[in-house]
Amino acid sequence: MAEQTDTYAEFRDAVNMTPAELRKWLGSDESRDVGQKSSAGAESVGHDSGRKIVQILGKKKTELTEADEKHMRKVVGYVHRHMAQRPDGDVSESRWRYSLMNWGHDPLKK
């Protein structure tokens, strides 16, 4: 499926954290503190997304499902939208950066 190939490439470009880096990040207090939550104490949308990203990164391209592809498109869209909203100044310890990292993208990573 040509669309999946494009989605896969875009996803791999958007997600610049390794599975190990993302897993470690998701275990941090900063990761759990940011993002939109359905209720107090609930997991944020981004944190849930990060767990799904780790699973997707652990699969071979041929093992990806339609649900994986749908989530990959969601990740690409989020990263692109959020990057366009970069705040001024140092973002190294910002909620903006932390939110992006929950989605597998560290804007400070080369």
PDB file of N, CA and C in Angstrom:
ATOM      1  N   MET A   1       0.848  -1.174   0.000  1.00  0.00           N
ATOM      2  CA  MET A   1       0.000   0.000   0.000  1.00  0.00           C
ATOM      3  C   MET A   1       0.897   1.242   0.000  1.00  0.00           C
ATOM      4  N   ALA A   2       0.843   2.034  -1.027  1.00  0.00           N
ATOM      5  CA  ALA A   2       1.703   3.200  -1.172  1.00  0.00           C
ATOM      6  C   ALA A   2       1.485   4.201  -0.050  1.00  0.00           C
ATOM      7  N   GLU A   3       0.223   4.378   0.362  1.00  0.00           N
ATOM      8  CA  GLU A   3      -0.092   5.341   1.417  1.00  0.00           C
ATOM      9  C   GLU A   3       0.606   4.955   2.718  1.00  0.00           C
ATOM     10  N   GLN A   4       0.640   3.645   3.025  1.00  0.00           N
ATOM     11  CA  GLN A   4       1.286   3.203   4.250  1.00  0.00           C
ATOM     12  C   GLN A   4       2.783   3.518   4.205  1.00  0.00           C
ATOM     13  N   THR A   5       3.406   3.343   3.050  1.00  0.00           N
ATOM     14  CA  THR A   5       4.826   3.647   2.914  1.00  0.00           C
ATOM     15  C   THR A   5       5.075   5.119   3.206  1.00  0.00           C
ATOM     16  N   ASP A   6       4.259   5.997   2.654  1.00  0.00           N
ATOM     17  CA  ASP A   6       4.400   7.427   2.917  1.00  0.00           C
ATOM     18  C   ASP A   6       4.163   7.727   4.394  1.00  0.00           C
ATOM     19  N   THR A   7       3.139   7.156   4.971  1.00  0.00           N
ATOM     20  CA  THR A   7       2.834   7.357   6.386  1.00  0.00           C
ATOM     21  C   THR A   7       3.989   6.867   7.239  1.00  0.00           C
ATOM     22  N   TYR A   8       4.524   5.718   6.900  1.00  0.00           N
ATOM     23  CA  TYR A   8       5.634   5.146   7.650  1.00  0.00           C
ATOM     24  C   TYR A   8       6.843   6.082   7.611  1.00  0.00           C
ATOM     25  N   ALA A   9       7.183   6.588   6.444  1.00  0.00           N
ATOM     26  CA  ALA A   9       8.330   7.497   6.297  1.00  0.00           C
ATOM     27  C   ALA A   9       8.097   8.787   7.073  1.00  0.00           C
ATOM     28  N   GLU A  10       6.904   9.338   6.985  1.00  0.00           N
ATOM     29  CA  GLU A  10       6.586  10.564   7.716  1.00  0.00           C
ATOM     30  C   GLU A  10       6.651  10.331   9.227  1.00  0.00           C
ATOM     31  N   PHE A  11       6.168   9.181   9.659  1.00  0.00           N
ATOM     32  CA  PHE A  11       6.200   8.819  11.075  1.00  0.00           C
ATOM     33  C   PHE A  11       7.644   8.705  11.559  1.00  0.00           C
ATOM     34  N   ARG A  12       8.470   8.029  10.778  1.00  0.00           N
ATOM     35  CA  ARG A  12       9.878   7.857  11.157  1.00  0.00           C
ATOM     36  C   ARG A  12      10.608   9.202  11.194  1.00  0.00           C
ATOM     37  N   ASP A  13      10.200  10.147  10.365  1.00  0.00           N
ATOM     38  CA  ASP A  13      10.789  11.492  10.395  1.00  0.00           C
ATOM     39  C   ASP A  13      10.318  12.269  11.627  1.00  0.00           C
ATOM     40  N   ALA A  14       9.052  12.111  11.969  1.00  0.00           N
ATOM     41  CA  ALA A  14       8.468  12.866  13.091  1.00  0.00           C
ATOM     42  C   ALA A  14       8.954  12.329  14.440  1.00  0.00           C
ATOM     43  N   VAL A  15       9.083  11.029  14.559  1.00  0.00           N
ATOM     44  CA  VAL A  15       9.487  10.393  15.816  1.00  0.00           C
ATOM     45  C   VAL A  15      11.011  10.262  15.807  1.00  0.00           C
ATOM     46  N   ASN A  16      11.673  11.111  16.583  1.00  0.00           N
ATOM     47  CA  ASN A  16      13.127  11.076  16.592  1.00  0.00           C
ATOM     48  C   ASN A  16      13.710  10.483  17.872  1.00  0.00           C
ATOM     49  N   MET A  17      12.863   9.952  18.718  1.00  0.00           N
ATOM     50  CA  MET A  17      13.321   9.292  19.938  1.00  0.00           C
ATOM     51  C   MET A  17      13.328   7.779  19.714  1.00  0.00           C
ATOM     52  N   THR A  18      14.299   7.111  20.294  1.00  0.00           N
ATOM     53  CA  THR A  18      14.356   5.653  20.203  1.00  0.00           C
ATOM     54  C   THR A  18      13.326   5.059  21.159  1.00  0.00           C
ATOM     55  N   PRO A  19      12.966   3.787  20.970  1.00  0.00           N
ATOM     56  CA  PRO A  19      12.037   3.173  21.924  1.00  0.00           C
ATOM     57  C   PRO A  19      12.553   3.256  23.370  1.00  0.00           C
ATOM     58  N   ALA A  20      13.844   3.044  23.570  1.00  0.00           N
ATOM     59  CA  ALA A  20      14.417   3.096  24.929  1.00  0.00           C
ATOM     60  C   ALA A  20      14.321   4.516  25.501  1.00  0.00           C
ATOM     61  N   GLU A  21      14.636   5.528  24.691  1.00  0.00           N
ATOM     62  CA  GLU A  21      14.534   6.914  25.153  1.00  0.00           C
ATOM     63  C   GLU A  21      13.098   7.259  25.508  1.00  0.00           C
ATOM     64  N   LEU A  22      12.158   6.843  24.676  1.00  0.00           N
ATOM     65  CA  LEU A  22      10.752   7.156  24.903  1.00  0.00           C
ATOM     66  C   LEU A  22      10.226   6.431  26.137  1.00  0.00           C
ATOM     67  N   ARG A  23      10.575   5.153  26.288  1.00  0.00           N
ATOM     68  CA  ARG A  23      10.152   4.401  27.474  1.00  0.00           C
ATOM     69  C   ARG A  23      10.648   5.077  28.752  1.00  0.00           C
ATOM     70  N   LYS A  24      11.935   5.472  28.754  1.00  0.00           N
ATOM     71  CA  LYS A  24      12.515   6.136  29.924  1.00  0.00           C
ATOM     72  C   LYS A  24      11.790   7.452  30.196  1.00  0.00           C
ATOM     73  N   TRP A  25      11.548   8.235  29.146  1.00  0.00           N
ATOM     74  CA  TRP A  25      10.847   9.515  29.283  1.00  0.00           C
ATOM     75  C   TRP A  25       9.448   9.313  29.850  1.00  0.00           C
ATOM     76  N   LEU A  26       8.721   8.332  29.349  1.00  0.00           N
ATOM     77  CA  LEU A  26       7.345   8.097  29.791  1.00  0.00           C
ATOM     78  C   LEU A  26       7.275   7.719  31.271  1.00  0.00           C
ATOM     79  N   GLY A  27       8.386   7.247  31.821  1.00  0.00           N
ATOM     80  CA  GLY A  27       8.439   6.906  33.243  1.00  0.00           C
ATOM     81  C   GLY A  27       8.706   8.094  34.147  1.00  0.00           C
ATOM     82  N   SER A  28       8.959   9.259  33.564  1.00  0.00           N
ATOM     83  CA  SER A  28       9.303  10.441  34.356  1.00  0.00           C
ATOM     84  C   SER A  28       8.062  11.195  34.845  1.00  0.00           C
ATOM     85  N   ASP A  29       8.238  11.931  35.932  1.00  0.00           N
ATOM     86  CA  ASP A  29       7.149  12.766  36.459  1.00  0.00           C
ATOM     87  C   ASP A  29       6.752  13.832  35.450  1.00  0.00           C
ATOM     88  N   GLU A  30       7.750  14.414  34.773  1.00  0.00           N
ATOM     89  CA  GLU A  30       7.478  15.473  33.794  1.00  0.00           C
ATOM     90  C   GLU A  30       6.566  14.960  32.678  1.00  0.00           C
ATOM     91  N   SER A  31       6.800  13.739  32.249  1.00  0.00           N
ATOM     92  CA  SER A  31       5.987  13.146  31.189  1.00  0.00           C
ATOM     93  C   SER A  31       4.532  12.988  31.634  1.00  0.00           C
ATOM     94  N   ARG A  32       4.347  12.529  32.861  1.00  0.00           N
ATOM     95  CA  ARG A  32       2.987  12.288  33.363  1.00  0.00           C
ATOM     96  C   ARG A  32       2.253  13.582  33.713  1.00  0.00           C
ATOM     97  N   ASP A  33       2.996  14.668  33.930  1.00  0.00           N
ATOM     98  CA  ASP A  33       2.386  15.932  34.365  1.00  0.00           C
ATOM     99  C   ASP A  33       1.837  16.787  33.230  1.00  0.00           C
ATOM    100  N   VAL A  34       2.243  16.535  31.991  1.00  0.00           N
ATOM    101  CA  VAL A  34       1.802  17.392  30.884  1.00  0.00           C
ATOM    102  C   VAL A  34       0.725  16.710  30.056  1.00  0.00           C
ATOM    103  N   GLY A  35      -0.024  17.528  29.341  1.00  0.00           N
ATOM    104  CA  GLY A  35      -0.980  16.996  28.384  1.00  0.00           C
ATOM    105  C   GLY A  35      -2.419  17.069  28.849  1.00  0.00           C
ATOM    106  N   GLN A  36      -3.288  16.841  27.891  1.00  0.00           N
ATOM    107  CA  GLN A  36      -4.730  16.896  28.111  1.00  0.00           C
ATOM    108  C   GLN A  36      -5.202  15.589  28.742  1.00  0.00           C
ATOM    109  N   LYS A  37      -5.943  15.719  29.839  1.00  0.00           N
ATOM    110  CA  LYS A  37      -6.440  14.550  30.573  1.00  0.00           C
ATOM    111  C   LYS A  37      -7.960  14.606  30.664  1.00  0.00           C
ATOM    112  N   SER A  38      -8.586  13.448  30.636  1.00  0.00           N
ATOM    113  CA  SER A  38     -10.046  13.391  30.715  1.00  0.00           C
ATOM    114  C   SER A  38     -10.550  13.711  32.116  1.00  0.00           C
ATOM    115  N   SER A  39      -9.721  13.444  33.126  1.00  0.00           N
ATOM    116  CA  SER A  39     -10.080  13.759  34.511  1.00  0.00           C
ATOM    117  C   SER A  39      -8.798  13.829  35.342  1.00  0.00           C
ATOM    118  N   ALA A  40      -8.905  14.371  36.534  1.00  0.00           N
ATOM    119  CA  ALA A  40      -7.745  14.470  37.419  1.00  0.00           C
ATOM    120  C   ALA A  40      -7.191  13.068  37.690  1.00  0.00           C
ATOM    121  N   GLY A  41      -5.892  12.924  37.557  1.00  0.00           N
ATOM    122  CA  GLY A  41      -5.259  11.637  37.811  1.00  0.00           C
ATOM    123  C   GLY A  41      -5.270  10.689  36.630  1.00  0.00           C
ATOM    124  N   ALA A  42      -5.999  11.025  35.568  1.00  0.00           N
ATOM    125  CA  ALA A  42      -6.052  10.166  34.389  1.00  0.00           C
ATOM    126  C   ALA A  42      -4.778  10.324  33.564  1.00  0.00           C
ATOM    127  N   GLU A  43      -4.526   9.352  32.704  1.00  0.00           N
ATOM    128  CA  GLU A  43      -3.386   9.425  31.795  1.00  0.00           C
ATOM    129  C   GLU A  43      -3.700  10.426  30.687  1.00  0.00           C
ATOM    130  N   SER A  44      -2.709  11.247  30.328  1.00  0.00           N
ATOM    131  CA  SER A  44      -2.924  12.220  29.256  1.00  0.00           C
ATOM    132  C   SER A  44      -2.974  11.515  27.899  1.00  0.00           C
ATOM    133  N   VAL A  45      -3.562  12.193  26.944  1.00  0.00           N
ATOM    134  CA  VAL A  45      -3.650  11.687  25.575  1.00  0.00           C
ATOM    135  C   VAL A  45      -2.249  11.432  25.026  1.00  0.00           C
ATOM    136  N   GLY A  46      -1.334  12.379  25.276  1.00  0.00           N
ATOM    137  CA  GLY A  46       0.029  12.237  24.774  1.00  0.00           C
ATOM    138  C   GLY A  46       0.787  11.087  25.403  1.00  0.00           C
ATOM    139  N   HIS A  47       0.593  10.871  26.707  1.00  0.00           N
ATOM    140  CA  HIS A  47       1.272   9.771  27.395  1.00  0.00           C
ATOM    141  C   HIS A  47       0.794   8.434  26.834  1.00  0.00           C
ATOM    142  N   ASP A  48      -0.506   8.316  26.630  1.00  0.00           N
ATOM    143  CA  ASP A  48      -1.067   7.114  26.011  1.00  0.00           C
ATOM    144  C   ASP A  48      -0.491   6.927  24.607  1.00  0.00           C
ATOM    145  N   SER A  49      -0.392   8.021  23.869  1.00  0.00           N
ATOM    146  CA  SER A  49       0.172   7.964  22.524  1.00  0.00           C
ATOM    147  C   SER A  49       1.613   7.464  22.568  1.00  0.00           C
ATOM    148  N   GLY A  50       2.382   7.952  23.533  1.00  0.00           N
ATOM    149  CA  GLY A  50       3.769   7.523  23.654  1.00  0.00           C
ATOM    150  C   GLY A  50       3.895   6.025  23.852  1.00  0.00           C
ATOM    151  N   ARG A  51       3.003   5.449  24.658  1.00  0.00           N
ATOM    152  CA  ARG A  51       3.027   3.993  24.855  1.00  0.00           C
ATOM    153  C   ARG A  51       2.732   3.267  23.543  1.00  0.00           C
ATOM    154  N   LYS A  52       1.790   3.790  22.771  1.00  0.00           N
ATOM    155  CA  LYS A  52       1.466   3.184  21.471  1.00  0.00           C
ATOM    156  C   LYS A  52       2.641   3.320  20.504  1.00  0.00           C
ATOM    157  N   ILE A  53       3.328   4.457  20.551  1.00  0.00           N
ATOM    158  CA  ILE A  53       4.484   4.679  19.674  1.00  0.00           C
ATOM    159  C   ILE A  53       5.572   3.660  19.973  1.00  0.00           C
ATOM    160  N   VAL A  54       5.826   3.406  21.248  1.00  0.00           N
ATOM    161  CA  VAL A  54       6.835   2.402  21.622  1.00  0.00           C
ATOM    162  C   VAL A  54       6.470   1.052  21.009  1.00  0.00           C
ATOM    163  N   GLN A  55       5.186   0.677  21.068  1.00  0.00           N
ATOM    164  CA  GLN A  55       4.747  -0.597  20.478  1.00  0.00           C
ATOM    165  C   GLN A  55       4.952  -0.603  18.966  1.00  0.00           C
ATOM    166  N   ILE A  56       4.602   0.487  18.307  1.00  0.00           N
ATOM    167  CA  ILE A  56       4.760   0.575  16.852  1.00  0.00           C
ATOM    168  C   ILE A  56       6.227   0.473  16.471  1.00  0.00           C
ATOM    169  N   LEU A  57       7.088   1.166  17.203  1.00  0.00           N
ATOM    170  CA  LEU A  57       8.518   1.130  16.903  1.00  0.00           C
ATOM    171  C   LEU A  57       9.111  -0.264  17.091  1.00  0.00           C
ATOM    172  N   GLY A  58       8.466  -1.079  17.897  1.00  0.00           N
ATOM    173  CA  GLY A  58       8.932  -2.441  18.138  1.00  0.00           C
ATOM    174  C   GLY A  58       8.504  -3.432  17.067  1.00  0.00           C
ATOM    175  N   LYS A  59       7.707  -2.985  16.118  1.00  0.00           N
ATOM    176  CA  LYS A  59       7.220  -3.868  15.061  1.00  0.00           C
ATOM    177  C   LYS A  59       8.021  -3.696  13.774  1.00  0.00           C
ATOM    178  N   LYS A  60       8.031  -4.759  12.992  1.00  0.00           N
ATOM    179  CA  LYS A  60       8.566  -4.654  11.641  1.00  0.00           C
ATOM    180  C   LYS A  60       7.512  -3.952  10.791  1.00  0.00           C
ATOM    181  N   LYS A  61       7.956  -3.296   9.753  1.00  0.00           N
ATOM    182  CA  LYS A  61       7.045  -2.547   8.882  1.00  0.00           C
ATOM    183  C   LYS A  61       5.913  -3.446   8.368  1.00  0.00           C
ATOM    184  N   THR A  62       6.235  -4.694   8.060  1.00  0.00           N
ATOM    185  CA  THR A  62       5.236  -5.635   7.525  1.00  0.00           C
ATOM    186  C   THR A  62       4.223  -6.079   8.581  1.00  0.00           C
ATOM    187  N   GLU A  63       4.500  -5.821   9.854  1.00  0.00           N
ATOM    188  CA  GLU A  63       3.600  -6.227  10.932  1.00  0.00           C
ATOM    189  C   GLU A  63       2.610  -5.128  11.326  1.00  0.00           C
ATOM    190  N   LEU A  64       2.743  -3.954  10.741  1.00  0.00           N
ATOM    191  CA  LEU A  64       1.888  -2.834  11.115  1.00  0.00           C
ATOM    192  C   LEU A  64       0.443  -3.071  10.691  1.00  0.00           C
ATOM    193  N   THR A  65      -0.473  -2.704  11.566  1.00  0.00           N
ATOM    194  CA  THR A  65      -1.907  -2.869  11.309  1.00  0.00           C
ATOM    195  C   THR A  65      -2.507  -1.557  10.829  1.00  0.00           C
ATOM    196  N   GLU A  66      -3.771  -1.601  10.433  1.00  0.00           N
ATOM    197  CA  GLU A  66      -4.472  -0.372  10.060  1.00  0.00           C
ATOM    198  C   GLU A  66      -4.565   0.582  11.256  1.00  0.00           C
ATOM    199  N   ALA A  67      -4.757   0.020  12.450  1.00  0.00           N
ATOM    200  CA  ALA A  67      -4.806   0.853  13.664  1.00  0.00           C
ATOM    201  C   ALA A  67      -3.452   1.531  13.891  1.00  0.00           C
ATOM    202  N   ASP A  68      -2.368   0.800  13.642  1.00  0.00           N
ATOM    203  CA  ASP A  68      -1.031   1.392  13.772  1.00  0.00           C
ATOM    204  C   ASP A  68      -0.867   2.537  12.781  1.00  0.00           C
ATOM    205  N   GLU A  69      -1.286   2.310  11.550  1.00  0.00           N
ATOM    206  CA  GLU A  69      -1.162   3.344  10.519  1.00  0.00           C
ATOM    207  C   GLU A  69      -1.987   4.581  10.893  1.00  0.00           C
ATOM    208  N   LYS A  70      -3.169   4.364  11.420  1.00  0.00           N
ATOM    209  CA  LYS A  70      -4.016   5.492  11.840  1.00  0.00           C
ATOM    210  C   LYS A  70      -3.316   6.281  12.944  1.00  0.00           C
ATOM    211  N   HIS A  71      -2.718   5.570  13.899  1.00  0.00           N
ATOM    212  CA  HIS A  71      -2.032   6.269  14.984  1.00  0.00           C
ATOM    213  C   HIS A  71      -0.784   6.985  14.466  1.00  0.00           C
ATOM    214  N   MET A  72      -0.095   6.390  13.533  1.00  0.00           N
ATOM    215  CA  MET A  72       1.086   7.028  12.950  1.00  0.00           C
ATOM    216  C   MET A  72       0.705   8.352  12.284  1.00  0.00           C
ATOM    217  N   ARG A  73      -0.413   8.369  11.576  1.00  0.00           N
ATOM    218  CA  ARG A  73      -0.885   9.624  10.957  1.00  0.00           C
ATOM    219  C   ARG A  73      -1.223  10.667  12.026  1.00  0.00           C
ATOM    220  N   LYS A  74      -1.831  10.230  13.126  1.00  0.00           N
ATOM    221  CA  LYS A  74      -2.168  11.124  14.229  1.00  0.00           C
ATOM    222  C   LYS A  74      -0.894  11.732  14.827  1.00  0.00           C
ATOM    223  N   VAL A  75       0.142  10.915  15.001  1.00  0.00           N
ATOM    224  CA  VAL A  75       1.414  11.375  15.553  1.00  0.00           C
ATOM    225  C   VAL A  75       2.050  12.417  14.635  1.00  0.00           C
ATOM    226  N   VAL A  76       2.090  12.121  13.347  1.00  0.00           N
ATOM    227  CA  VAL A  76       2.684  13.046  12.368  1.00  0.00           C
ATOM    228  C   VAL A  76       1.954  14.393  12.416  1.00  0.00           C
ATOM    229  N   GLY A  77       0.639  14.360  12.421  1.00  0.00           N
ATOM    230  CA  GLY A  77      -0.146  15.590  12.469  1.00  0.00           C
ATOM    231  C   GLY A  77       0.118  16.381  13.737  1.00  0.00           C
ATOM    232  N   TYR A  78       0.161  15.684  14.869  1.00  0.00           N
ATOM    233  CA  TYR A  78       0.396  16.366  16.142  1.00  0.00           C
ATOM    234  C   TYR A  78       1.771  17.026  16.160  1.00  0.00           C
ATOM    235  N   VAL A  79       2.793  16.277  15.774  1.00  0.00           N
ATOM    236  CA  VAL A  79       4.156  16.818  15.806  1.00  0.00           C
ATOM    237  C   VAL A  79       4.266  18.035  14.898  1.00  0.00           C
ATOM    238  N   HIS A  80       3.720  17.954  13.693  1.00  0.00           N
ATOM    239  CA  HIS A  80       3.790  19.096  12.763  1.00  0.00           C
ATOM    240  C   HIS A  80       3.055  20.320  13.322  1.00  0.00           C
ATOM    241  N   ARG A  81       1.851  20.131  13.862  1.00  0.00           N
ATOM    242  CA  ARG A  81       1.081  21.254  14.427  1.00  0.00           C
ATOM    243  C   ARG A  81       1.800  21.862  15.626  1.00  0.00           C
ATOM    244  N   HIS A  82       2.285  20.998  16.502  1.00  0.00           N
ATOM    245  CA  HIS A  82       2.918  21.474  17.734  1.00  0.00           C
ATOM    246  C   HIS A  82       4.240  22.183  17.449  1.00  0.00           C
ATOM    247  N   MET A  83       5.002  21.704  16.502  1.00  0.00           N
ATOM    248  CA  MET A  83       6.276  22.347  16.143  1.00  0.00           C
ATOM    249  C   MET A  83       6.029  23.758  15.617  1.00  0.00           C
ATOM    250  N   ALA A  84       4.915  23.967  14.935  1.00  0.00           N
ATOM    251  CA  ALA A  84       4.582  25.291  14.406  1.00  0.00           C
ATOM    252  C   ALA A  84       4.222  26.277  15.518  1.00  0.00           C
ATOM    253  N   GLN A  85       3.984  25.774  16.722  1.00  0.00           N
ATOM    254  CA  GLN A  85       3.600  26.618  17.860  1.00  0.00           C
ATOM    255  C   GLN A  85       4.753  26.823  18.847  1.00  0.00           C
ATOM    256  N   ARG A  86       5.981  26.648  18.373  1.00  0.00           N
ATOM    257  CA  ARG A  86       7.147  26.759  19.258  1.00  0.00           C
ATOM    258  C   ARG A  86       7.163  28.119  19.964  1.00  0.00           C
ATOM    259  N   PRO A  87       7.263  28.104  21.297  1.00  0.00           N
ATOM    260  CA  PRO A  87       7.323  29.368  22.030  1.00  0.00           C
ATOM    261  C   PRO A  87       8.705  30.002  21.907  1.00  0.00           C
ATOM    262  N   ASP A  88       8.765  31.294  22.214  1.00  0.00           N
ATOM    263  CA  ASP A  88      10.045  32.002  22.225  1.00  0.00           C
ATOM    264  C   ASP A  88      10.861  31.570  23.436  1.00  0.00           C
ATOM    265  N   GLY A  89      12.163  31.762  23.326  1.00  0.00           N
ATOM    266  CA  GLY A  89      13.047  31.522  24.467  1.00  0.00           C
ATOM    267  C   GLY A  89      13.506  30.088  24.581  1.00  0.00           C
ATOM    268  N   ASP A  90      14.068  29.791  25.738  1.00  0.00           N
ATOM    269  CA  ASP A  90      14.609  28.467  26.025  1.00  0.00           C
ATOM    270  C   ASP A  90      13.460  27.489  26.273  1.00  0.00           C
ATOM    271  N   VAL A  91      13.418  26.438  25.489  1.00  0.00           N
ATOM    272  CA  VAL A  91      12.328  25.458  25.619  1.00  0.00           C
ATOM    273  C   VAL A  91      12.787  24.160  26.289  1.00  0.00           C
ATOM    274  N   SER A  92      14.033  24.126  26.766  1.00  0.00           N
ATOM    275  CA  SER A  92      14.600  22.872  27.267  1.00  0.00           C
ATOM    276  C   SER A  92      13.798  22.248  28.405  1.00  0.00           C
ATOM    277  N   GLU A  93      13.179  23.060  29.263  1.00  0.00           N
ATOM    278  CA  GLU A  93      12.371  22.514  30.366  1.00  0.00           C
ATOM    279  C   GLU A  93      10.936  23.021  30.291  1.00  0.00           C
ATOM    280  N   SER A  94      10.421  23.121  29.070  1.00  0.00           N
ATOM    281  CA  SER A  94       9.075  23.668  28.881  1.00  0.00           C
ATOM    282  C   SER A  94       8.030  22.565  28.738  1.00  0.00           C
ATOM    283  N   ARG A  95       6.819  22.906  29.103  1.00  0.00           N
ATOM    284  CA  ARG A  95       5.702  21.978  28.909  1.00  0.00           C
ATOM    285  C   ARG A  95       5.532  21.686  27.418  1.00  0.00           C
ATOM    286  N   TRP A  96       5.829  22.654  26.562  1.00  0.00           N
ATOM    287  CA  TRP A  96       5.743  22.471  25.104  1.00  0.00           C
ATOM    288  C   TRP A  96       6.653  21.323  24.665  1.00  0.00           C
ATOM    289  N   ARG A  97       7.901  21.363  25.107  1.00  0.00           N
ATOM    290  CA  ARG A  97       8.850  20.293  24.751  1.00  0.00           C
ATOM    291  C   ARG A  97       8.405  18.965  25.361  1.00  0.00           C
ATOM    292  N   TYR A  98       8.010  18.982  26.619  1.00  0.00           N
ATOM    293  CA  TYR A  98       7.624  17.745  27.288  1.00  0.00           C
ATOM    294  C   TYR A  98       6.426  17.087  26.602  1.00  0.00           C
ATOM    295  N   SER A  99       5.490  17.907  26.164  1.00  0.00           N
ATOM    296  CA  SER A  99       4.339  17.366  25.451  1.00  0.00           C
ATOM    297  C   SER A  99       4.772  16.700  24.146  1.00  0.00           C
ATOM    298  N   LEU A 100       5.646  17.367  23.400  1.00  0.00           N
ATOM    299  CA  LEU A 100       6.158  16.774  22.160  1.00  0.00           C
ATOM    300  C   LEU A 100       6.900  15.469  22.431  1.00  0.00           C
ATOM    301  N   MET A 101       7.645  15.433  23.505  1.00  0.00           N
ATOM    302  CA  MET A 101       8.388  14.214  23.829  1.00  0.00           C
ATOM    303  C   MET A 101       7.450  13.055  24.131  1.00  0.00           C
ATOM    304  N   ASN A 102       6.291  13.334  24.723  1.00  0.00           N
ATOM    305  CA  ASN A 102       5.305  12.263  24.937  1.00  0.00           C
ATOM    306  C   ASN A 102       4.864  11.668  23.598  1.00  0.00           C
ATOM    307  N   TRP A 103       4.940  12.469  22.539  1.00  0.00           N
ATOM    308  CA  TRP A 103       4.565  12.012  21.202  1.00  0.00           C
ATOM    309  C   TRP A 103       5.771  11.517  20.405  1.00  0.00           C
ATOM    310  N   GLY A 104       6.901  11.306  21.096  1.00  0.00           N
ATOM    311  CA  GLY A 104       8.067  10.695  20.469  1.00  0.00           C
ATOM    312  C   GLY A 104       9.007  11.645  19.765  1.00  0.00           C
ATOM    313  N   HIS A 105       8.797  12.960  19.930  1.00  0.00           N
ATOM    314  CA  HIS A 105       9.653  13.933  19.246  1.00  0.00           C
ATOM    315  C   HIS A 105      10.303  14.865  20.251  1.00  0.00           C
ATOM    316  N   ASP A 106      11.635  14.832  20.314  1.00  0.00           N
ATOM    317  CA  ASP A 106      12.367  15.771  21.150  1.00  0.00           C
ATOM    318  C   ASP A 106      12.898  16.882  20.255  1.00  0.00           C
ATOM    319  N   PRO A 107      12.346  18.095  20.362  1.00  0.00           N
ATOM    320  CA  PRO A 107      12.750  19.180  19.467  1.00  0.00           C
ATOM    321  C   PRO A 107      14.196  19.633  19.683  1.00  0.00           C
ATOM    322  N   LEU A 108      14.824  19.226  20.761  1.00  0.00           N
ATOM    323  CA  LEU A 108      16.219  19.600  20.999  1.00  0.00           C
ATOM    324  C   LEU A 108      17.201  18.556  20.483  1.00  0.00           C
ATOM    325  N   LYS A 109      16.679  17.423  20.060  1.00  0.00           N
ATOM    326  CA  LYS A 109      17.541  16.337  19.582  1.00  0.00           C
ATOM    327  C   LYS A 109      17.936  16.586  18.133  1.00  0.00           C
ATOM    328  N   LYS A 110      19.215  16.431  17.863  1.00  0.00           N
ATOM    329  CA  LYS A 110      19.731  16.625  16.487  1.00  0.00           C
ATOM    330  C   LYS A 110      19.489  15.384  15.660  1.00  0.00           C
TER     331      LYS A 110
END
